[in-house]
CSV table of N, CA and C in Angstrom, one decimal:
chain,number,residue,atom,x,y,z
I,1,MET,N,0.8,-1.2,0.0
I,1,MET,CA,0.0,0.0,0.0
I,1,MET,C,0.9,1.3,0.0
I,2,ASN,N,1.9,1.3,0.8
I,2,ASN,CA,2.8,2.4,0.9
I,2,ASN,C,3.5,2.6,-0.5
I,3,LEU,N,3.9,1.5,-1.1
I,3,LEU,CA,4.6,1.7,-2.4
I,3,LEU,C,3.6,2.3,-3.5
I,4,MET,N,2.4,1.8,-3.5
I,4,MET,CA,1.4,2.4,-4.4
I,4,MET,C,1.1,3.8,-4.2
I,5,LEU,N,1.0,4.2,-2.9
I,5,LEU,CA,0.8,5.6,-2.5
I,5,LEU,C,2.0,6.5,-3.0
I,6,THR,N,3.2,6.0,-2.8
I,6,THR,CA,4.4,6.7,-3.1
I,6,THR,C,4.4,6.9,-4.7
I,7,ILE,N,4.2,5.8,-5.4
I,7,ILE,CA,4.2,5.9,-6.9
I,7,ILE,C,3.1,6.9,-7.3
I,8,LEU,N,1.9,6.8,-6.8
I,8,LEU,CA,0.8,7.7,-7.1
I,8,LEU,C,1.2,9.2,-6.9
I,9,ILE,N,1.7,9.5,-5.7
I,9,ILE,CA,2.1,10.8,-5.3
I,9,ILE,C,3.2,11.3,-6.2
I,10,ASN,N,4.2,10.5,-6.5
I,10,ASN,CA,5.3,10.9,-7.4
I,10,ASN,C,4.8,11.2,-8.8
I,11,SER,N,3.9,10.3,-9.3
I,11,SER,CA,3.4,10.5,-10.6
I,11,SER,C,2.6,11.8,-10.7
I,12,ILE,N,1.7,12.1,-9.7
I,12,ILE,CA,0.9,13.3,-9.7
I,12,ILE,C,1.8,14.5,-9.7
I,13,LEU,N,2.8,14.5,-8.8
I,13,LEU,CA,3.8,15.6,-8.7
I,13,LEU,C,4.5,15.8,-9.9
I,14,ALA,N,5.0,14.8,-10.6
I,14,ALA,CA,5.7,14.9,-11.8
I,14,ALA,C,4.8,15.5,-12.9
I,15,SER,N,3.6,15.0,-13.0
I,15,SER,CA,2.7,15.5,-14.0
I,15,SER,C,2.4,17.0,-13.8
I,16,ILE,N,2.2,17.4,-12.5
I,16,ILE,CA,2.0,18.8,-12.2
I,16,ILE,C,3.2,19.7,-12.6
I,17,LEU,N,4.4,19.2,-12.4
I,17,LEU,CA,5.6,19.9,-12.7
I,17,LEU,C,5.8,20.0,-14.3
I,18,VAL,N,5.4,19.0,-15.0
I,18,VAL,CA,5.5,19.0,-16.4
I,18,VAL,C,4.5,20.0,-17.0
I,19,ILE,N,3.3,20.0,-16.5
I,19,ILE,CA,2.3,20.9,-16.9
I,19,ILE,C,2.7,22.4,-16.7
I,20,ILE,N,3.2,22.6,-15.5
I,20,ILE,CA,3.7,24.0,-15.2
I,20,ILE,C,4.9,24.4,-16.1
I,21,ALA,N,5.8,23.5,-16.4
I,21,ALA,CA,6.9,23.8,-17.2
I,21,ALA,C,6.5,24.1,-18.6
I,22,PHE,N,5.4,23.5,-19.1
I,22,PHE,CA,4.9,23.9,-20.5
I,22,PHE,C,4.0,25.1,-20.4
I,23,TRP,N,3.4,25.4,-19.3
I,23,TRP,CA,2.4,26.5,-19.2
I,23,TRP,C,3.1,27.8,-19.0
I,24,LEU,N,4.1,27.8,-18.1
I,24,LEU,CA,4.7,29.1,-17.6
I,24,LEU,C,5.4,29.8,-18.8
I,25,PRO,N,6.2,29.2,-19.6
I,25,PRO,CA,6.8,30.0,-20.7
I,25,PRO,C,5.9,30.7,-21.7
I,26,GLN,N,4.7,30.3,-21.8
I,26,GLN,CA,3.7,30.9,-22.7
I,26,GLN,C,3.1,32.1,-22.1
I,27,LEU,N,3.3,32.4,-20.9
I,27,LEU,CA,2.7,33.6,-20.3
I,27,LEU,C,3.3,34.9,-20.8
I,28,ASN,N,4.6,35.0,-20.9
I,28,ASN,CA,5.2,36.3,-21.3
I,28,ASN,C,6.2,36.0,-22.5
I,29,ILE,N,5.7,36.2,-23.7
I,29,ILE,CA,6.5,36.0,-24.9
I,29,ILE,C,6.8,37.4,-25.4
I,30,TYR,N,8.1,37.7,-25.6
I,30,TYR,CA,8.5,38.9,-26.3
I,30,TYR,C,9.6,38.6,-27.3
I,31,THR,N,9.9,39.5,-28.1
I,31,THR,CA,10.8,39.2,-29.3
I,31,THR,C,12.2,38.8,-28.9
I,32,GLU,N,12.7,39.4,-27.8
I,32,GLU,CA,14.1,39.1,-27.3
I,32,GLU,C,14.1,37.6,-26.9
I,33,LYS,N,13.1,37.2,-26.2
I,33,LYS,CA,13.0,35.8,-25.7
I,33,LYS,C,12.8,34.8,-26.8
I,34,ALA,N,12.1,35.2,-27.9
I,34,ALA,CA,11.8,34.3,-28.9
I,34,ALA,C,13.0,34.1,-29.9
I,35,SER,N,13.9,35.1,-29.9
I,35,SER,CA,15.0,35.0,-30.9
I,35,SER,C,16.1,34.1,-30.3
I,36,PRO,N,16.8,33.4,-31.2
I,36,PRO,CA,17.9,32.6,-30.7
I,36,PRO,C,19.1,33.4,-30.3
I,37,TYR,N,19.8,32.9,-29.2
I,37,TYR,CA,21.0,33.6,-28.7
I,37,TYR,C,22.1,32.6,-28.8
I,38,GLU,N,23.2,33.0,-29.4
I,38,GLU,CA,24.3,32.1,-29.6
I,38,GLU,C,25.6,32.7,-29.2
I,39,CYS,N,25.7,33.3,-28.0
I,39,CYS,CA,26.9,33.8,-27.4
I,39,CYS,C,27.7,34.8,-28.3
I,40,GLY,N,27.0,35.7,-28.8
I,40,GLY,CA,27.7,36.7,-29.6
I,40,GLY,C,27.8,36.4,-31.1
I,41,PHE,N,27.5,35.2,-31.5
I,41,PHE,CA,27.6,34.9,-32.9
I,41,PHE,C,26.3,35.3,-33.6
I,42,ASP,N,26.5,35.7,-34.9
I,42,ASP,CA,25.3,36.0,-35.7
I,42,ASP,C,24.5,34.8,-36.0
I,43,PRO,N,23.2,34.7,-35.4
I,43,PRO,CA,22.5,33.4,-35.6
I,43,PRO,C,21.9,33.3,-37.0
I,44,MET,N,21.9,34.4,-37.8
I,44,MET,CA,21.4,34.4,-39.2
I,44,MET,C,22.5,34.1,-40.2
I,45,GLY,N,23.7,33.9,-39.7
I,45,GLY,CA,24.9,33.6,-40.6
I,45,GLY,C,24.9,32.2,-41.0
I,46,SER,N,26.0,31.8,-41.6
I,46,SER,CA,26.2,30.4,-42.1
I,46,SER,C,26.4,29.5,-40.9
I,47,ALA,N,25.9,28.3,-41.0
I,47,ALA,CA,26.1,27.3,-40.0
I,47,ALA,C,27.4,26.5,-40.1
I,48,ARG,N,28.1,26.8,-41.2
I,48,ARG,CA,29.3,26.1,-41.5
I,48,ARG,C,30.5,27.0,-41.1
I,49,LEU,N,30.5,27.3,-39.8
I,49,LEU,CA,31.7,28.1,-39.3
I,49,LEU,C,32.8,27.2,-39.0
I,50,PRO,N,34.1,27.7,-39.2
I,50,PRO,CA,35.2,26.8,-38.9
I,50,PRO,C,35.3,26.5,-37.4
I,51,PHE,N,35.7,25.3,-37.2
I,51,PHE,CA,35.9,24.8,-35.8
I,51,PHE,C,37.3,24.4,-35.5
I,52,SER,N,37.8,24.8,-34.4
I,52,SER,CA,39.2,24.5,-34.1
I,52,SER,C,39.4,23.0,-33.8
I,53,MET,N,40.2,22.4,-34.7
I,53,MET,CA,40.4,21.0,-34.5
I,53,MET,C,41.3,20.7,-33.3
I,54,LYS,N,42.2,21.7,-33.0
I,54,LYS,CA,43.0,21.5,-31.8
I,54,LYS,C,42.1,21.4,-30.5
I,55,PHE,N,41.1,22.3,-30.5
I,55,PHE,CA,40.2,22.3,-29.3
I,55,PHE,C,39.4,21.0,-29.3
I,56,PHE,N,39.0,20.5,-30.4
I,56,PHE,CA,38.3,19.2,-30.5
I,56,PHE,C,39.2,18.1,-29.9
I,57,LEU,N,40.4,18.0,-30.3
I,57,LEU,CA,41.3,17.0,-29.9
I,57,LEU,C,41.6,17.1,-28.4
I,58,ILE,N,41.7,18.3,-27.9
I,58,ILE,CA,41.9,18.5,-26.4
I,58,ILE,C,40.7,18.0,-25.7
I,59,ALA,N,39.5,18.3,-26.2
I,59,ALA,CA,38.2,17.9,-25.6
I,59,ALA,C,38.1,16.4,-25.5
I,60,ILE,N,38.4,15.7,-26.6
I,60,ILE,CA,38.4,14.3,-26.7
I,60,ILE,C,39.4,13.7,-25.7
I,61,THR,N,40.6,14.2,-25.7
I,61,THR,CA,41.6,13.7,-24.7
I,61,THR,C,41.1,13.9,-23.3
I,62,PHE,N,40.5,15.1,-23.0
I,62,PHE,CA,40.0,15.3,-21.7
I,62,PHE,C,38.9,14.2,-21.3
I,63,LEU,N,38.0,14.0,-22.2
I,63,LEU,CA,37.0,13.0,-22.0
I,63,LEU,C,37.6,11.6,-21.7
I,64,LEU,N,38.6,11.2,-22.5
I,64,LEU,CA,39.2,9.9,-22.3
I,64,LEU,C,39.8,9.8,-20.9
I,65,PHE,N,40.6,10.9,-20.5
I,65,PHE,CA,41.2,10.8,-19.2
I,65,PHE,C,40.3,11.0,-18.1
I,66,ASP,N,39.1,11.6,-18.4
I,66,ASP,CA,38.1,11.8,-17.3
I,66,ASP,C,37.4,10.5,-17.0
I,67,LEU,N,37.4,9.6,-17.9
I,67,LEU,CA,36.9,8.2,-17.6
I,67,LEU,C,37.8,7.5,-16.6
I,68,GLU,N,39.0,7.9,-16.5
I,68,GLU,CA,39.9,7.3,-15.5
I,68,GLU,C,39.3,7.5,-14.1
I,69,ILE,N,38.7,8.6,-13.8
I,69,ILE,CA,38.1,8.8,-12.5
I,69,ILE,C,37.0,7.8,-12.3
I,70,ALA,N,36.1,7.6,-13.3
I,70,ALA,CA,35.0,6.7,-13.2
I,70,ALA,C,35.5,5.2,-13.0
I,71,LEU,N,36.6,4.9,-13.6
I,71,LEU,CA,37.2,3.5,-13.4
I,71,LEU,C,37.9,3.3,-12.1
I,72,LEU,N,38.4,4.4,-11.5
I,72,LEU,CA,39.2,4.3,-10.3
I,72,LEU,C,38.4,4.6,-9.0
I,73,LEU,N,37.2,5.1,-9.2
I,73,LEU,CA,36.3,5.4,-8.0
I,73,LEU,C,36.0,4.2,-7.2
I,74,PRO,N,35.8,3.0,-7.7
I,74,PRO,CA,35.5,1.9,-6.8
I,74,PRO,C,36.7,1.3,-6.1
I,75,LEU,N,37.9,1.9,-6.3
I,75,LEU,CA,39.1,1.3,-5.8
I,75,LEU,C,39.1,1.3,-4.2
I,76,PRO,N,38.6,2.4,-3.5
I,76,PRO,CA,38.6,2.3,-2.1
I,76,PRO,C,37.8,1.1,-1.5
I,77,TRP,N,36.8,0.8,-2.2
I,77,TRP,CA,35.9,-0.3,-1.7
I,77,TRP,C,36.5,-1.7,-2.0
I,78,ALA,N,37.6,-1.7,-2.7
I,78,ALA,CA,38.3,-3.0,-3.1
I,78,ALA,C,39.0,-3.6,-1.8
I,79,SER,N,39.1,-2.9,-0.7
I,79,SER,CA,39.7,-3.4,0.5
I,79,SER,C,38.9,-4.5,1.1
I,80,HIS,N,37.6,-4.6,0.7
I,80,HIS,CA,36.7,-5.7,1.2
I,80,HIS,C,36.8,-7.0,0.4
I,81,LEU,N,37.5,-6.9,-0.7
I,81,LEU,CA,37.7,-8.1,-1.6
I,81,LEU,C,38.7,-9.1,-1.0
I,82,HIS,N,38.5,-10.3,-1.4
I,82,HIS,CA,39.4,-11.4,-1.0
I,82,HIS,C,40.7,-11.3,-1.8
I,83,ASN,N,40.6,-10.9,-3.0
I,83,ASN,CA,41.7,-10.9,-3.9
I,83,ASN,C,42.2,-9.4,-4.2
I,84,LEU,N,42.6,-8.8,-3.1
I,84,LEU,CA,43.0,-7.4,-3.1
I,84,LEU,C,44.2,-7.1,-4.0
I,85,SER,N,45.2,-8.0,-4.0
I,85,SER,CA,46.4,-7.8,-4.8
I,85,SER,C,46.0,-7.8,-6.3
I,86,LEU,N,45.1,-8.6,-6.8
I,86,LEU,CA,44.7,-8.6,-8.2
I,86,LEU,C,44.0,-7.2,-8.5
I,87,MET,N,43.2,-6.8,-7.6
I,87,MET,CA,42.5,-5.5,-7.9
I,87,MET,C,43.5,-4.3,-8.0
I,88,LEU,N,44.5,-4.3,-7.1
I,88,LEU,CA,45.5,-3.3,-7.1
I,88,LEU,C,46.4,-3.4,-8.3
I,89,LEU,N,46.7,-4.6,-8.7
I,89,LEU,CA,47.5,-4.8,-9.9
I,89,LEU,C,46.7,-4.3,-11.2
I,90,LEU,N,45.4,-4.5,-11.3
I,90,LEU,CA,44.6,-4.0,-12.4
I,90,LEU,C,44.6,-2.5,-12.4
I,91,ALA,N,44.4,-1.9,-11.2
I,91,ALA,CA,44.4,-0.5,-11.0
I,91,ALA,C,45.7,0.1,-11.5
I,92,LEU,N,46.8,-0.5,-11.1
I,92,LEU,CA,48.2,0.0,-11.5
I,92,LEU,C,48.3,-0.1,-13.0
I,93,MET,N,47.8,-1.2,-13.6
I,93,MET,CA,47.9,-1.4,-15.0
I,93,MET,C,47.1,-0.3,-15.7
I,94,LEU,N,46.0,0.1,-15.2
I,94,LEU,CA,45.1,1.1,-15.8
I,94,LEU,C,45.8,2.5,-15.7
I,95,VAL,N,46.4,2.8,-14.5
I,95,VAL,CA,47.1,4.1,-14.4
I,95,VAL,C,48.3,4.1,-15.2
I,96,THR,N,49.0,3.0,-15.4
I,96,THR,CA,50.2,3.0,-16.3
I,96,THR,C,49.8,3.2,-17.7
I,97,LEU,N,48.7,2.5,-18.1
I,97,LEU,CA,48.2,2.7,-19.5
I,97,LEU,C,47.8,4.2,-19.8
I,98,LEU,N,47.2,4.8,-18.8
I,98,LEU,CA,46.8,6.2,-19.0
I,98,LEU,C,48.0,7.1,-19.0
I,99,ALA,N,49.0,6.8,-18.1
I,99,ALA,CA,50.2,7.6,-18.1
I,99,ALA,C,50.9,7.5,-19.5
I,100,MET,N,51.0,6.3,-20.0
I,100,MET,CA,51.6,6.1,-21.3
I,100,MET,C,50.8,6.9,-22.4
I,101,GLY,N,49.5,6.9,-22.3
I,101,GLY,CA,48.7,7.6,-23.3
I,101,GLY,C,49.0,9.1,-23.1
I,102,LEU,N,49.1,9.6,-21.9
I,102,LEU,CA,49.4,11.0,-21.7
I,102,LEU,C,50.8,11.4,-22.2
I,103,MET,N,51.8,10.5,-22.0
I,103,MET,CA,53.1,10.7,-22.6
I,103,MET,C,53.1,10.7,-24.1
I,104,TYR,N,52.3,9.9,-24.7
I,104,TYR,CA,52.2,9.8,-26.2
I,104,TYR,C,51.6,11.1,-26.7
I,105,GLU,N,50.5,11.6,-26.0
I,105,GLU,CA,49.9,12.9,-26.4
I,105,GLU,C,50.9,14.0,-26.3
I,106,TRP,N,51.7,14.0,-25.2
I,106,TRP,CA,52.7,15.1,-24.9
I,106,TRP,C,53.8,15.0,-26.0
I,107,LEU,N,54.3,13.8,-26.3
I,107,LEU,CA,55.3,13.7,-27.3
I,107,LEU,C,54.8,14.1,-28.7
I,108,GLN,N,53.6,13.8,-29.0
I,108,GLN,CA,53.0,14.1,-30.3
I,108,GLN,C,52.6,15.6,-30.4
I,109,LYS,N,52.8,16.3,-29.3
I,109,LYS,CA,52.4,17.7,-29.2
I,109,LYS,C,50.9,17.9,-29.4
I,110,GLY,N,50.2,17.0,-28.9
I,110,GLY,CA,48.7,17.1,-28.9
I,110,GLY,C,48.1,18.0,-27.8
I,111,LEU,N,48.9,18.3,-26.9
I,111,LEU,CA,48.4,19.1,-25.8
I,111,LEU,C,48.8,20.6,-25.9
I,112,GLU,N,49.5,21.0,-26.9
I,112,GLU,CA,49.9,22.4,-27.1
I,112,GLU,C,48.9,23.2,-27.9
I,113,TRP,N,48.6,24.4,-27.4
I,113,TRP,CA,47.6,25.2,-28.0
I,113,TRP,C,48.2,26.0,-29.2
I,114,THR,N,49.4,26.4,-29.2
I,114,THR,CA,50.0,27.1,-30.2
I,114,THR,C,51.0,26.3,-31.0
I,115,GLU,N,51.1,26.7,-32.3
I,115,GLU,CA,52.0,25.9,-33.1
I,115,GLU,C,53.0,26.8,-33.8
């Protein structure tokens, strides 16, 4: 009974919030709000603006190395495992692989902004 009541209340609350989210923006529409804003770029210009490939490569590198955090987060809870040495060895291998990747990026000058 408590589960059904909780689901019912959550569904009603979510429905009310969705209705309010669709209803409120329609109350005050003016031209500034209806026009697209793109951080100082002319929105009526060409959509084929040049994009910095260097920035793109830095962003991809950041995402790859950011995954390291997600893979290493469960490491403190590994102390409860029976095979702790295997877990630490795998973590060391992961950190070594990422360090080698960072060295490769550095040697290939993939982390430099200017050329």
